[in-house]
Short mmCIF file of C-alpha atoms in Angstrom, two decimals:
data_model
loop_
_atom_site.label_atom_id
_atom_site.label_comp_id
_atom_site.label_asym_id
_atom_site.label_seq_id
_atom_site.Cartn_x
_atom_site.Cartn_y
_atom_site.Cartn_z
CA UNK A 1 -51.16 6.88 -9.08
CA UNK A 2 -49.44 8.69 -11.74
CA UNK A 3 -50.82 12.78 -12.64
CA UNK A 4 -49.41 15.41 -14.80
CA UNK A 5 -49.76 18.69 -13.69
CA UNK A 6 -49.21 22.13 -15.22
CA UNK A 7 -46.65 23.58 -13.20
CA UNK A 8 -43.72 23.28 -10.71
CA UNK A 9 -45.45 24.53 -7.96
CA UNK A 10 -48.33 22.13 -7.96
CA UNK A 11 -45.91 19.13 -8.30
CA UNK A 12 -44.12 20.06 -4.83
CA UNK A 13 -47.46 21.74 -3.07
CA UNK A 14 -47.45 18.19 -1.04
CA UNK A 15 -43.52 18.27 0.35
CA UNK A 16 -44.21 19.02 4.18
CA UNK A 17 -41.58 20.46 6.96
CA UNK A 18 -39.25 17.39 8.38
CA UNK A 19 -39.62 15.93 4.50
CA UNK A 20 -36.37 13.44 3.58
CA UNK A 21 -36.36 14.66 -0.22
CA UNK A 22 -33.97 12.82 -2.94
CA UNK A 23 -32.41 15.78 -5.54
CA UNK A 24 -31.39 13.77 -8.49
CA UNK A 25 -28.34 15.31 -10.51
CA UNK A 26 -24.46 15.11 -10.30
CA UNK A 27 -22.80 18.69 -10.06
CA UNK A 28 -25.32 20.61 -12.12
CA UNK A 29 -25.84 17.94 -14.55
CA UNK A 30 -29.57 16.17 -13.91
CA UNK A 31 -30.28 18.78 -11.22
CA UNK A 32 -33.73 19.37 -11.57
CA UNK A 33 -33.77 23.09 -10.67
CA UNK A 34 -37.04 24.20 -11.57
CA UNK A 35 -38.64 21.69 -8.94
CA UNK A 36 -35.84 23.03 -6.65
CA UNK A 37 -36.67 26.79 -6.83
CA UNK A 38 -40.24 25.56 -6.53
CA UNK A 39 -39.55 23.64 -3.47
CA UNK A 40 -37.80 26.72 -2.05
CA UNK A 41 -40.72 29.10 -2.86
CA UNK A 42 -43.12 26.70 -1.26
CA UNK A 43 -41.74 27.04 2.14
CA UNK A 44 -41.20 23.49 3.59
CA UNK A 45 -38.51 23.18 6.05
CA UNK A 46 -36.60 21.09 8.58
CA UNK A 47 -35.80 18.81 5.14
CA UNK A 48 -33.05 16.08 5.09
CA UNK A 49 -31.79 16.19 1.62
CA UNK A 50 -29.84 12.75 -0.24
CA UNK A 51 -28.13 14.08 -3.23
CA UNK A 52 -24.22 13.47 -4.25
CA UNK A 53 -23.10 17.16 -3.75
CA UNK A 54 -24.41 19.57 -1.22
CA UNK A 55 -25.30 22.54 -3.91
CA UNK A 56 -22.88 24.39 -6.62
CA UNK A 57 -22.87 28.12 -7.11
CA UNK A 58 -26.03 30.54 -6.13
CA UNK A 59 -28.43 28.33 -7.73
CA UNK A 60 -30.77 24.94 -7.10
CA UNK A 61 -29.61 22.78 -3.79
CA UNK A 62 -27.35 25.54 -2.78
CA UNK A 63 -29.77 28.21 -2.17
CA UNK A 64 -32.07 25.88 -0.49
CA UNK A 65 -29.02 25.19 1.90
CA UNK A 66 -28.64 28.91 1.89
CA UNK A 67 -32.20 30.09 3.31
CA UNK A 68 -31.63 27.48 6.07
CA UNK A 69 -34.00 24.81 4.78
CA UNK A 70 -32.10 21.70 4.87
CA UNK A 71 -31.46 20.52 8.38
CA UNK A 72 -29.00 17.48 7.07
CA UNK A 73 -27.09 16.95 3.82
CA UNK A 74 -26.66 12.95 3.34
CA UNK A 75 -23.93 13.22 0.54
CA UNK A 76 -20.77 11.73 -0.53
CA UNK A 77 -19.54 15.22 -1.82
CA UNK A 78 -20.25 17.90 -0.01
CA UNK A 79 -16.93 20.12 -0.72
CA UNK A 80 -16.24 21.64 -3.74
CA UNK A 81 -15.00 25.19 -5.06
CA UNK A 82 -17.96 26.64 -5.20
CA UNK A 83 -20.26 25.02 -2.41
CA UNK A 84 -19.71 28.08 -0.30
CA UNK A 85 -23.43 28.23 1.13
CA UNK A 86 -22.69 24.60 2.85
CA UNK A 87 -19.14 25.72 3.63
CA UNK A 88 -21.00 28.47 5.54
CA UNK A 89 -23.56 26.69 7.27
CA UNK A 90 -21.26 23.51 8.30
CA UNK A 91 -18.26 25.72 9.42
CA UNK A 92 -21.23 27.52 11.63
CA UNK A 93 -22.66 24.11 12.87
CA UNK A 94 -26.21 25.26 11.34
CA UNK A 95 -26.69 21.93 9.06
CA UNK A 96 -26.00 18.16 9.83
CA UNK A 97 -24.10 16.31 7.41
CA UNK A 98 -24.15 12.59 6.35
CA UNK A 99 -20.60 11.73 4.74
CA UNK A 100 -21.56 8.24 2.90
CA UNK A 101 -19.24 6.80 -0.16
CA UNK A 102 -21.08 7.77 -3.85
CA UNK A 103 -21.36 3.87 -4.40
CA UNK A 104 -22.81 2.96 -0.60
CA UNK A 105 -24.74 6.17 -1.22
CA UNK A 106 -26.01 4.75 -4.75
CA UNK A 107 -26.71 1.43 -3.69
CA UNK A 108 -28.24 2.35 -0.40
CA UNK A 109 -31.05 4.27 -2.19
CA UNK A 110 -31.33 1.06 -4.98
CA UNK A 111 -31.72 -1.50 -1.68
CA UNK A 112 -34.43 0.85 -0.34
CA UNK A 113 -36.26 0.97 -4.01
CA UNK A 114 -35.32 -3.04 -3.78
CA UNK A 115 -37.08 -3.54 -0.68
CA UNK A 116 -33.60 -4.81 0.85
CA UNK A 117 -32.95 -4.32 4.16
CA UNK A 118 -29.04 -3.55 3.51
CA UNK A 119 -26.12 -5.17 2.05
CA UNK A 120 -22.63 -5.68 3.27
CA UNK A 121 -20.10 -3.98 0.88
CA UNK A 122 -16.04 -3.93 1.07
CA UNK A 123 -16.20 -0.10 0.24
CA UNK A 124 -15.23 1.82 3.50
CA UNK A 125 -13.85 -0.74 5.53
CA UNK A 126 -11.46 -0.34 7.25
CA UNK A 127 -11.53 3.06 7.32
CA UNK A 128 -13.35 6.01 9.82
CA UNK A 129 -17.01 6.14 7.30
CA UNK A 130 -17.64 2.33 8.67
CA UNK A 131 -16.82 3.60 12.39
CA UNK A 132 -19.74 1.88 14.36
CA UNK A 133 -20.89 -0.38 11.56
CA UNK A 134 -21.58 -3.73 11.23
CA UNK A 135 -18.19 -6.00 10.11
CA UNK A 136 -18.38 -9.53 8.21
CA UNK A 137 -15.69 -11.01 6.56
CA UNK A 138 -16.74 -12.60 3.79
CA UNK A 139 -14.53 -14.74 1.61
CA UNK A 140 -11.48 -13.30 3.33
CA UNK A 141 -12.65 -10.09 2.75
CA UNK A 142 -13.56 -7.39 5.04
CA UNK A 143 -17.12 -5.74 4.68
CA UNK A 144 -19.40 -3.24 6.52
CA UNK A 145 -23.44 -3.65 6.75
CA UNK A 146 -24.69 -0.76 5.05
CA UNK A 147 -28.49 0.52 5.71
CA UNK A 148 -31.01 1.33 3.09
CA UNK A 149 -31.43 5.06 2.35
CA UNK A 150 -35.57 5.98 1.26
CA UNK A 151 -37.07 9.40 0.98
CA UNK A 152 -40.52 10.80 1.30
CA UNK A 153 -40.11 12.77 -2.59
CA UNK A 154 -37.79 12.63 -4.82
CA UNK A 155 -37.23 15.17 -7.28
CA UNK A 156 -35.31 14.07 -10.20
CA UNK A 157 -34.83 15.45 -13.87
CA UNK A 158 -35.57 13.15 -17.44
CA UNK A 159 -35.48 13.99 -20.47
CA UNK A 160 -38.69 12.64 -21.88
CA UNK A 161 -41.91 11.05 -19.98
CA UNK A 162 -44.76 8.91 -22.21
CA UNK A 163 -48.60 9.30 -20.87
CA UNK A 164 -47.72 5.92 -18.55
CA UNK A 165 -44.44 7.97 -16.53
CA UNK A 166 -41.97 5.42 -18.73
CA UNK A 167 -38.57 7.78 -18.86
CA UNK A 168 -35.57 8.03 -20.97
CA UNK A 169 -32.81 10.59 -19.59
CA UNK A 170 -30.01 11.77 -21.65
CA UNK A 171 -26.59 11.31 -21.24
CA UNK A 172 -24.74 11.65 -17.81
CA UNK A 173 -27.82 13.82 -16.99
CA UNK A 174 -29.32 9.79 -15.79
CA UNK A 175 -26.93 9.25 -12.58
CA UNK A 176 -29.02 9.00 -9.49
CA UNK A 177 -32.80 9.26 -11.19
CA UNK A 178 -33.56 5.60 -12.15
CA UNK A 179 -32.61 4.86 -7.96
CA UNK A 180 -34.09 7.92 -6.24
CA UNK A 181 -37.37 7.01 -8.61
CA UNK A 182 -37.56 3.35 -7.22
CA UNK A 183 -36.59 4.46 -3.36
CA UNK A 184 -39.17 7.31 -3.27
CA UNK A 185 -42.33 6.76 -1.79
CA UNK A 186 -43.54 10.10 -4.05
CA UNK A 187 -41.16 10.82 -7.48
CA UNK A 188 -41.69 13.94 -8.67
CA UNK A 189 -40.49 13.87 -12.22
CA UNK A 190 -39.48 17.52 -14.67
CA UNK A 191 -39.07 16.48 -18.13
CA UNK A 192 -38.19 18.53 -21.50
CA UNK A 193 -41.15 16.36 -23.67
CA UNK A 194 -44.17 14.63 -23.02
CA UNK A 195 -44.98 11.89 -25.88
CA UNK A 196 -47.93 9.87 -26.07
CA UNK A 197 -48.48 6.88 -24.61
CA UNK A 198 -47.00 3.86 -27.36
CA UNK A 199 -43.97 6.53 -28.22
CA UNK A 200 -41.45 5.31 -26.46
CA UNK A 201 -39.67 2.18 -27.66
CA UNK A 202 -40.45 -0.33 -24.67
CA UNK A 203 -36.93 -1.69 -25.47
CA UNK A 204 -34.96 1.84 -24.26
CA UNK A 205 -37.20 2.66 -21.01
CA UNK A 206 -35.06 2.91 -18.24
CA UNK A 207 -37.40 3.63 -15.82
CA UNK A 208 -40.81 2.21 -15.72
CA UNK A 209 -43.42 4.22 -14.93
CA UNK A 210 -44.65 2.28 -11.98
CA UNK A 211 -42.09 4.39 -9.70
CA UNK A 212 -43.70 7.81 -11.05
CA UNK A 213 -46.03 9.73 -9.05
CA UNK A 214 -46.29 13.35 -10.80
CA UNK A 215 -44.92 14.71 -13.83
CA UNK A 216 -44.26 18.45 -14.95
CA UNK A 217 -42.84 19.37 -18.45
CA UNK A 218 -40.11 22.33 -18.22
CA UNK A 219 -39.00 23.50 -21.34
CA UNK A 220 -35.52 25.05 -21.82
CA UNK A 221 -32.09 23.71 -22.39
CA UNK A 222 -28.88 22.84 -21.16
CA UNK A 223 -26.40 25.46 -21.43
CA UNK A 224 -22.86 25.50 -21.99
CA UNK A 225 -22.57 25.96 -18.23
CA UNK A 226 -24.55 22.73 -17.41
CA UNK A 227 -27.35 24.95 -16.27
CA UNK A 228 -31.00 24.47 -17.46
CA UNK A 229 -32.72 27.88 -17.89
CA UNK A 230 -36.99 27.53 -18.41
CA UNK A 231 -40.03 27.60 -17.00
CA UNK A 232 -42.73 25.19 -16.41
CA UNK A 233 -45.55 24.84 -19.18
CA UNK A 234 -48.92 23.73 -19.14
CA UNK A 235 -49.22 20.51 -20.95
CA UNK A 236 -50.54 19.89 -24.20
CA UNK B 1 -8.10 -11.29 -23.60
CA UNK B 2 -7.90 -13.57 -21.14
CA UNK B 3 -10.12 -14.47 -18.14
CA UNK B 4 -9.17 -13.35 -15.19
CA UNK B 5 -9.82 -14.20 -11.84
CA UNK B 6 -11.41 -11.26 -9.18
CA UNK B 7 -8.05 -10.99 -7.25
CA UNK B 8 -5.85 -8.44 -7.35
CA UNK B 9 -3.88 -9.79 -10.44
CA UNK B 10 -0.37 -8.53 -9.88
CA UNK B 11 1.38 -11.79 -10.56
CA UNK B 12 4.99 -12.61 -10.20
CA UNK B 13 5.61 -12.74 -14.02
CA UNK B 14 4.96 -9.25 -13.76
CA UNK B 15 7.72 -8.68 -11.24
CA UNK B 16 10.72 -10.49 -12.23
CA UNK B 17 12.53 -8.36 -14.67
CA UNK B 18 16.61 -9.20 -14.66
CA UNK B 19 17.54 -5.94 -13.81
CA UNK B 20 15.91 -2.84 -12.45
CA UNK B 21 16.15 0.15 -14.71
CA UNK B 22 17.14 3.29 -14.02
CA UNK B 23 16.74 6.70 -15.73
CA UNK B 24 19.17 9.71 -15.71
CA UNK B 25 16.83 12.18 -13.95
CA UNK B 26 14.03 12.14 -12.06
CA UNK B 27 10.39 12.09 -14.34
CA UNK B 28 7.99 15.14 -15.19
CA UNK B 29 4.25 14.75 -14.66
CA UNK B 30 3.80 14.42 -18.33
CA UNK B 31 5.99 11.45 -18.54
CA UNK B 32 4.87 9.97 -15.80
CA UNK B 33 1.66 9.97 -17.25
CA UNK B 34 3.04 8.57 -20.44
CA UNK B 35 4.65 5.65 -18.28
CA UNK B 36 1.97 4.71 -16.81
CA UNK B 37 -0.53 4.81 -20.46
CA UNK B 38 2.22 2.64 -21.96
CA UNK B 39 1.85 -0.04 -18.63
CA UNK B 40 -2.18 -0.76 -19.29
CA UNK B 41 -2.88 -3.61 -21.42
CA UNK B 42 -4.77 -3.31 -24.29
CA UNK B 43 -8.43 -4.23 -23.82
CA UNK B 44 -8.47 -2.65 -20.33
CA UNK B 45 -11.29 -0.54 -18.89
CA UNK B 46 -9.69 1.57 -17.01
CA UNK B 47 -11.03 4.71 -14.51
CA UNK B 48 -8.70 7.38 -14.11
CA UNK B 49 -8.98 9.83 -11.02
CA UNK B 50 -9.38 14.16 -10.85
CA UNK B 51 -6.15 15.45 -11.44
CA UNK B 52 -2.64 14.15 -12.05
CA UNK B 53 -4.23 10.47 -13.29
CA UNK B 54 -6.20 12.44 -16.28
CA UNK B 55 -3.07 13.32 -17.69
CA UNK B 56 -2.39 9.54 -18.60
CA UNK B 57 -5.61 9.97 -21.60
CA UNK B 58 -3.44 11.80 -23.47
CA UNK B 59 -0.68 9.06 -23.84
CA UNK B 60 -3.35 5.79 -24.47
CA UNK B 61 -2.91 4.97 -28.09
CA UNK B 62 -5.48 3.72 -30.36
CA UNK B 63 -3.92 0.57 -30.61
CA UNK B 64 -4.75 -0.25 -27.02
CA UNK B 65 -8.19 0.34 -27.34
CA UNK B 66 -8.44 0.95 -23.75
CA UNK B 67 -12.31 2.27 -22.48
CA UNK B 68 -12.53 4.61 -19.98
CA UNK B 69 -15.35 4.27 -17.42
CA UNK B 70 -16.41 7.62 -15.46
CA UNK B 71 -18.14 6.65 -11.84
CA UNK B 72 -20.84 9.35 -12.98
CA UNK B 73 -22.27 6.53 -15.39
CA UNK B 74 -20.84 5.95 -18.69
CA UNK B 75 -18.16 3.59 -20.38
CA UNK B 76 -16.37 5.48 -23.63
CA UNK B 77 -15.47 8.72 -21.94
CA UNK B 78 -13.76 10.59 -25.09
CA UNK B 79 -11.55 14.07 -24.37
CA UNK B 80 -12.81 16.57 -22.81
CA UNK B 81 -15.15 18.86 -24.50
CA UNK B 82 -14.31 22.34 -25.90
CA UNK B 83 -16.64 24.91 -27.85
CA UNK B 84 -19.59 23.76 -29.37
CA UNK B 85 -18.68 20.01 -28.38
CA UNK B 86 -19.77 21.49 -24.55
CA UNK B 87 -22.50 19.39 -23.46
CA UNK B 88 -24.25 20.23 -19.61
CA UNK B 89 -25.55 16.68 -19.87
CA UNK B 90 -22.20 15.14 -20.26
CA UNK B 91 -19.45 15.68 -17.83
CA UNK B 92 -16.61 13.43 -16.26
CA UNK B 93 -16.22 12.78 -12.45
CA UNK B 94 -14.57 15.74 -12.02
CA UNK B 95 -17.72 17.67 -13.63
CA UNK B 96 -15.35 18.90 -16.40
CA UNK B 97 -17.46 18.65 -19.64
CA UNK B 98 -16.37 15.88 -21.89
CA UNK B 99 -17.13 13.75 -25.17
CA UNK B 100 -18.53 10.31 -25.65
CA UNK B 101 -16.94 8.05 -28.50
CA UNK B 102 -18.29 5.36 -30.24
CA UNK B 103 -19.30 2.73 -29.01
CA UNK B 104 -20.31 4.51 -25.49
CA UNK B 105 -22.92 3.54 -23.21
CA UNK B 106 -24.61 5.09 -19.94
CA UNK B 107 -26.16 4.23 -17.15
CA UNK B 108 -27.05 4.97 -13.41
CA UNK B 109 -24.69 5.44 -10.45
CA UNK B 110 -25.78 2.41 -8.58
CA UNK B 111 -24.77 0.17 -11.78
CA UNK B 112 -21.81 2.30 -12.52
CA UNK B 113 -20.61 1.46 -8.85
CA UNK B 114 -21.95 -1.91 -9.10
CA UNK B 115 -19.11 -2.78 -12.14
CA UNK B 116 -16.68 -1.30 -10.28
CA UNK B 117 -17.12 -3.30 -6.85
CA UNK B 118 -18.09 -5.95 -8.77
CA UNK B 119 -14.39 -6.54 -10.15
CA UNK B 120 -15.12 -5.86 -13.89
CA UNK B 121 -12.74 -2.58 -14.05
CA UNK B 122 -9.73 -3.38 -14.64
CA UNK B 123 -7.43 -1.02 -13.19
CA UNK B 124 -8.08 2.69 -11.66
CA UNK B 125 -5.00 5.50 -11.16
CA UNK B 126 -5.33 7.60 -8.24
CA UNK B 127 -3.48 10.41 -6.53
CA UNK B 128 -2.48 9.75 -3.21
CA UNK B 129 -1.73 11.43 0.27
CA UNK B 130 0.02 8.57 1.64
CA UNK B 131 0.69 4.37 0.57
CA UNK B 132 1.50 2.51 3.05
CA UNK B 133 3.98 -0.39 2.52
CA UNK B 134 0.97 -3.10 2.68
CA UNK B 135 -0.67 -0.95 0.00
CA UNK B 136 -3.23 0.99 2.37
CA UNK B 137 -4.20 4.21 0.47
CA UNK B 138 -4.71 7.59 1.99
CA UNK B 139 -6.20 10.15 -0.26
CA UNK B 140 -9.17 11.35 0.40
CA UNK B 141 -8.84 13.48 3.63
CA UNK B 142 -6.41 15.39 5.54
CA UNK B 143 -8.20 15.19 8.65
CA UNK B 144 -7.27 18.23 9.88
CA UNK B 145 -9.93 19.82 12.54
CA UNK B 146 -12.10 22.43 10.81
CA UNK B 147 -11.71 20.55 6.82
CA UNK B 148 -15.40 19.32 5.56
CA UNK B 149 -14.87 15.93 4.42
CA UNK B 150 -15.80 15.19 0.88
CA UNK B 151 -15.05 11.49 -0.76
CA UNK B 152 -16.91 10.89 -3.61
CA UNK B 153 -16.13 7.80 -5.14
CA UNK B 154 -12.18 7.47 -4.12
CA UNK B 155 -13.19 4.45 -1.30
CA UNK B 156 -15.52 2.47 -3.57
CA UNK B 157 -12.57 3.32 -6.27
CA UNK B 158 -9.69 1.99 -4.38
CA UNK B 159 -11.56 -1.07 -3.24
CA UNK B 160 -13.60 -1.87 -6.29
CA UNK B 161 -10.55 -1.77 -8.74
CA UNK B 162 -8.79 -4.93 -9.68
CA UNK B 163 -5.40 -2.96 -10.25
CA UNK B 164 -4.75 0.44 -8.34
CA UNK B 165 -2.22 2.59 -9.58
CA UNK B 166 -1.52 5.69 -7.63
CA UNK B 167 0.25 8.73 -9.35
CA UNK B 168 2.41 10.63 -6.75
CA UNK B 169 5.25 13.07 -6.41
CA UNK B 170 7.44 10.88 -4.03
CA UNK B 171 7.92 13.41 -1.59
CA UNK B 172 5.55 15.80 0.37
CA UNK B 173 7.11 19.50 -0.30
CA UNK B 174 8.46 19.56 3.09
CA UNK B 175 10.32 16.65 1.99
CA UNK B 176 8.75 13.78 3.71
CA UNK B 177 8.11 10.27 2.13
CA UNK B 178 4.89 10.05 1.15
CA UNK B 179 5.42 5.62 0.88
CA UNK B 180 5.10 4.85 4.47
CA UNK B 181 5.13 2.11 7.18
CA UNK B 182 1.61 3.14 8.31
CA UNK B 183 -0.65 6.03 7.14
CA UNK B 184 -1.32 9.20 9.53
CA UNK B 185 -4.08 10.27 7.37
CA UNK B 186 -7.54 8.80 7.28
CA UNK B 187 -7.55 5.86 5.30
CA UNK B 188 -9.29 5.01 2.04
CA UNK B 189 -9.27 1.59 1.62
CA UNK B 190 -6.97 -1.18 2.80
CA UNK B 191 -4.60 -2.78 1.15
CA UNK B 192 -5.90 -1.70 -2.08
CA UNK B 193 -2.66 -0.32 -3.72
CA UNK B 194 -0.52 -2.71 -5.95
CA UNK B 195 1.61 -0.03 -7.72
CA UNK B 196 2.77 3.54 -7.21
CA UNK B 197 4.26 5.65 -10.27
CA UNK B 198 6.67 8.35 -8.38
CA UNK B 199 9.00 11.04 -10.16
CA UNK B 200 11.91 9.11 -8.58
CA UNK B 201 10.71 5.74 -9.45
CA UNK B 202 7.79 2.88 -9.65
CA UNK B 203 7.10 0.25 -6.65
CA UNK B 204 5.03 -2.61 -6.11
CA UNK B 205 3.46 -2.37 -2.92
CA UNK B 206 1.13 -5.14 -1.05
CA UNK B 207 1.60 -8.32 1.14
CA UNK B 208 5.13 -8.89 0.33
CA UNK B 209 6.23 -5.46 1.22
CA UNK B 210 7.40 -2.70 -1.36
CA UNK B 211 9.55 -3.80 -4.24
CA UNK B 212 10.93 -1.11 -6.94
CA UNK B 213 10.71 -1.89 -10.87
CA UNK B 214 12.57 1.15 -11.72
CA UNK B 215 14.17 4.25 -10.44
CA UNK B 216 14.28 7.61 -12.04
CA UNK B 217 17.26 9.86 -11.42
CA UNK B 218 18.58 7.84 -8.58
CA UNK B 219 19.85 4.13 -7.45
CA UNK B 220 18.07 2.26 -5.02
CA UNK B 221 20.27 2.84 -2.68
CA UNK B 222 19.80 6.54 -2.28
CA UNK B 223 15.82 6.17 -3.31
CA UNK B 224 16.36 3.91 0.45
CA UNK B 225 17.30 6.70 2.04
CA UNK B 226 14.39 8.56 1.05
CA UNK B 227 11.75 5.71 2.12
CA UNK B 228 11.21 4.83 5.25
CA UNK B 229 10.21 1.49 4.64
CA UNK B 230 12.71 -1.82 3.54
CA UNK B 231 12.94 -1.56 -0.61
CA UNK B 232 14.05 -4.58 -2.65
CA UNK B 233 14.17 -4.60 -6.50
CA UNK B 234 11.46 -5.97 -7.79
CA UNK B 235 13.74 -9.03 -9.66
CA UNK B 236 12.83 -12.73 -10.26
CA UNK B 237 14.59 -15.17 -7.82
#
């Protein structure tokens, strides 16, 4: 069931407390932080988050991690110069974290939006992130059983929807969308343009709108910092 | 270019060489870097890692038309951006903002990792903690109590790789070899690295031990000194 609604808000009013949510976005680029700051203004809590980093700056992810939402980070990234709200909260033991590989992490979520139960992969083996895991070697070759990764919502950021959810993204901006759309039971979608339905060459969709559930249109624009600064509009 | 097979494809026509060479002094990062851009065959895609590895972009010549593949999802990574050429939507790995050049493509992280395990890149340079002399790689952690552990893509990089060439000052600044018999720091991947570029010289490292190709400001004997593992030049038979 796919809906477009008129603002942030209404697109996350359904995220409950214990929620897993997907963030789509690598570093600030793809972050949908619109449906972030709405998330945090809505109140749920107790939320496992899946996203590559665990938040940049004083903005998006990392001020969700900052008011204490997030009980567990499942990341492959968590530390970087500026992640100093999930610095804080780790160092304190306040917030669980999930240290997976970006391409187990990647192709967990695709296997869940697959409907695989797993896969075994030679990333990590060998090595302390496959402690406790399943080994096989396959054709010589060492390889740990990796679980699928699903979410409740995902949140993720395209650049333009058609009337049927059909996105394109742009540019780097696509990284973990296409996956966290497909492994989501609910994919919450912010997008810079809504076209009508027939607008969108079939040929360049890259994802179908099948794994769409809600759609907001944010206007604004990507900085030179990466950032997107905007607000949610009604649709015309 | 010719088809190649998914193993590791160091071959021994690449390490019998008459003589090894050696250089008068020991080499700067920049010609390190330049070493190293001169060593990748033309028609490679190549992925090079945050920091020390970048620095080999700026020695690839057009010639080689080598294409650069950043995990982040896109093939045809161009310089990095400066100006009005900043794009949010278009960074490297390292979330530095860069260009795309023609002939580019994009696409999502699980297909972007899926090449990459998959055996299709060609080679990846890395920096390095510690190599051990079977080629085990340690770079991603120091784990020291108290650090938050961050890996990204440097396990799915070191075992997803068909070539892995790590970029490393040879010693630690307390003076300790960082080529070793076995790795004290958390591994990466195992017996992933087949070369190591080093100020002081450039090994081959995997099952049949570490051989040098060339030294850089000292002979092999004295580089033996340094390593605590057995080095033989890397010479035909």
């Amino acid at each position: 069931m796919l809906d477009f609604v008129d603002t942030v808000e209404t697109a996350v009013a359904g995220i409950k407390d214990g929620s897993t949510v997907m963030i789509g976005g690598f570093g600030n680029a793809g972050q949908p932080f619109e449906l972030i700051d709405a998330l945090l203004d809505c109140g749920a809590t107790d939320l496992t988050v899946v996203n590559n980093n665990a938040g940049q700056g004083d903005q998006g992810l990392a001020l969700l991690i900052r008011e204490g939402r997030v009980r567990k980070m499942i990341c492959s990234f968590p530390r970087q110069s500026d992640s100093w709200h999930f610095d804080a909260k780790y160092t304190a033991g306040e917030i669980e974290l999930e240290l997976v590989p970006q391409g187990n992490l990647a192709e967990r979520i695709r296997a869940a939006g697959a409907g695989l139960g797993g896969f075994f992969t030679p990333t990590g083996y060998g090595t302390m992130l496959a402690d406790g895991k399943e080994t096989r070697i396959i054709d010589g070759r060492g390889h740990v059983f990796e679980t699928p990764l699903s979410a409740d919502v995902a949140l993720i950021k395209a650049l333009t929807a058609d009337r049927k959810g059909n996105l394109v993204y742009r540019k780097t901006a696509r990284n973990f969308g296409p996956i966290m759309a497909a492994a989501a039971r609910h994919t919450i979608v912010q997008v810079s343009d809504i076209v009508p339905t027939g607008a969108l060459d079939p040929e360049t969709v890259v994802t179908p709108g099948i794994y769409v559930n809600s759609i907001v249109r944010v206007t604004g624009r990507t900085d030179s910092a990466g950032t997107t600064a905007g607000t949610a509009e009604k649709v015309a | 270019m010719s088809f190649q097979s998914n193993e590791k494809s160091l071959t021994t026509s690449d390490i019998k060489r008459p003589d090894i060479k050696t250089a008068d002094a020991p080499l700067g990062r920049n010609d390190l870097a330049r070493l190293v851009a001169a060593d990748i065959a033309p028609g490679s895609f190549v992925n090079l890692g945050i920091g020390q590895p970048t620095l080999v972009s700026n020695y690839l010549t057009e010639e080689q038309d080598i294409t650069l593949h950043t995990e982040n999802g896109m093939l045809g990574m161009g310089p990095e951006a400066h100006g009005e050429d900043i794009d949010g939507d278009l960074i490297n790995a390292g979330k530095i903002p860069v260009t795309e050049l023609p002939g580019a493509s994009y696409f999502h992280h699980a297909d972007s990792f899926a090449m990459m395990r998959g055996g299709h890149l060609d080679i990846c340079v890395l920096g390095a903690f510690q190599v051990s002399a079977t080629g085990d790689l340690a770079n991603w952690h120091t784990g020291a109590p108290g650090a938050i552990p961050a890996v990204g893509g440097a396990m799915d990089l070191a075992t997803g790789a068909r070539d892995v060439f790590v970029m490393m000052t040879l010693l630690t600044r307390e003076g300790a070899s960082k080529i070793v018999e076995t790795c004290t720091y958390p591994l990466t991947g195992v017996g992933c690295v087949t070369r190591v570029y080093t100020d002081k010289a450039v090994f081959f490292t995997g099952p049949q031990g570490v051989t040098v190709r060339e030294t850089f400001g000292c002979t092999l004997e004295e580089l033996q000194d340094l390593v605590p593992v057995p080095l033989t030049a890397a010479v035909g038979p």
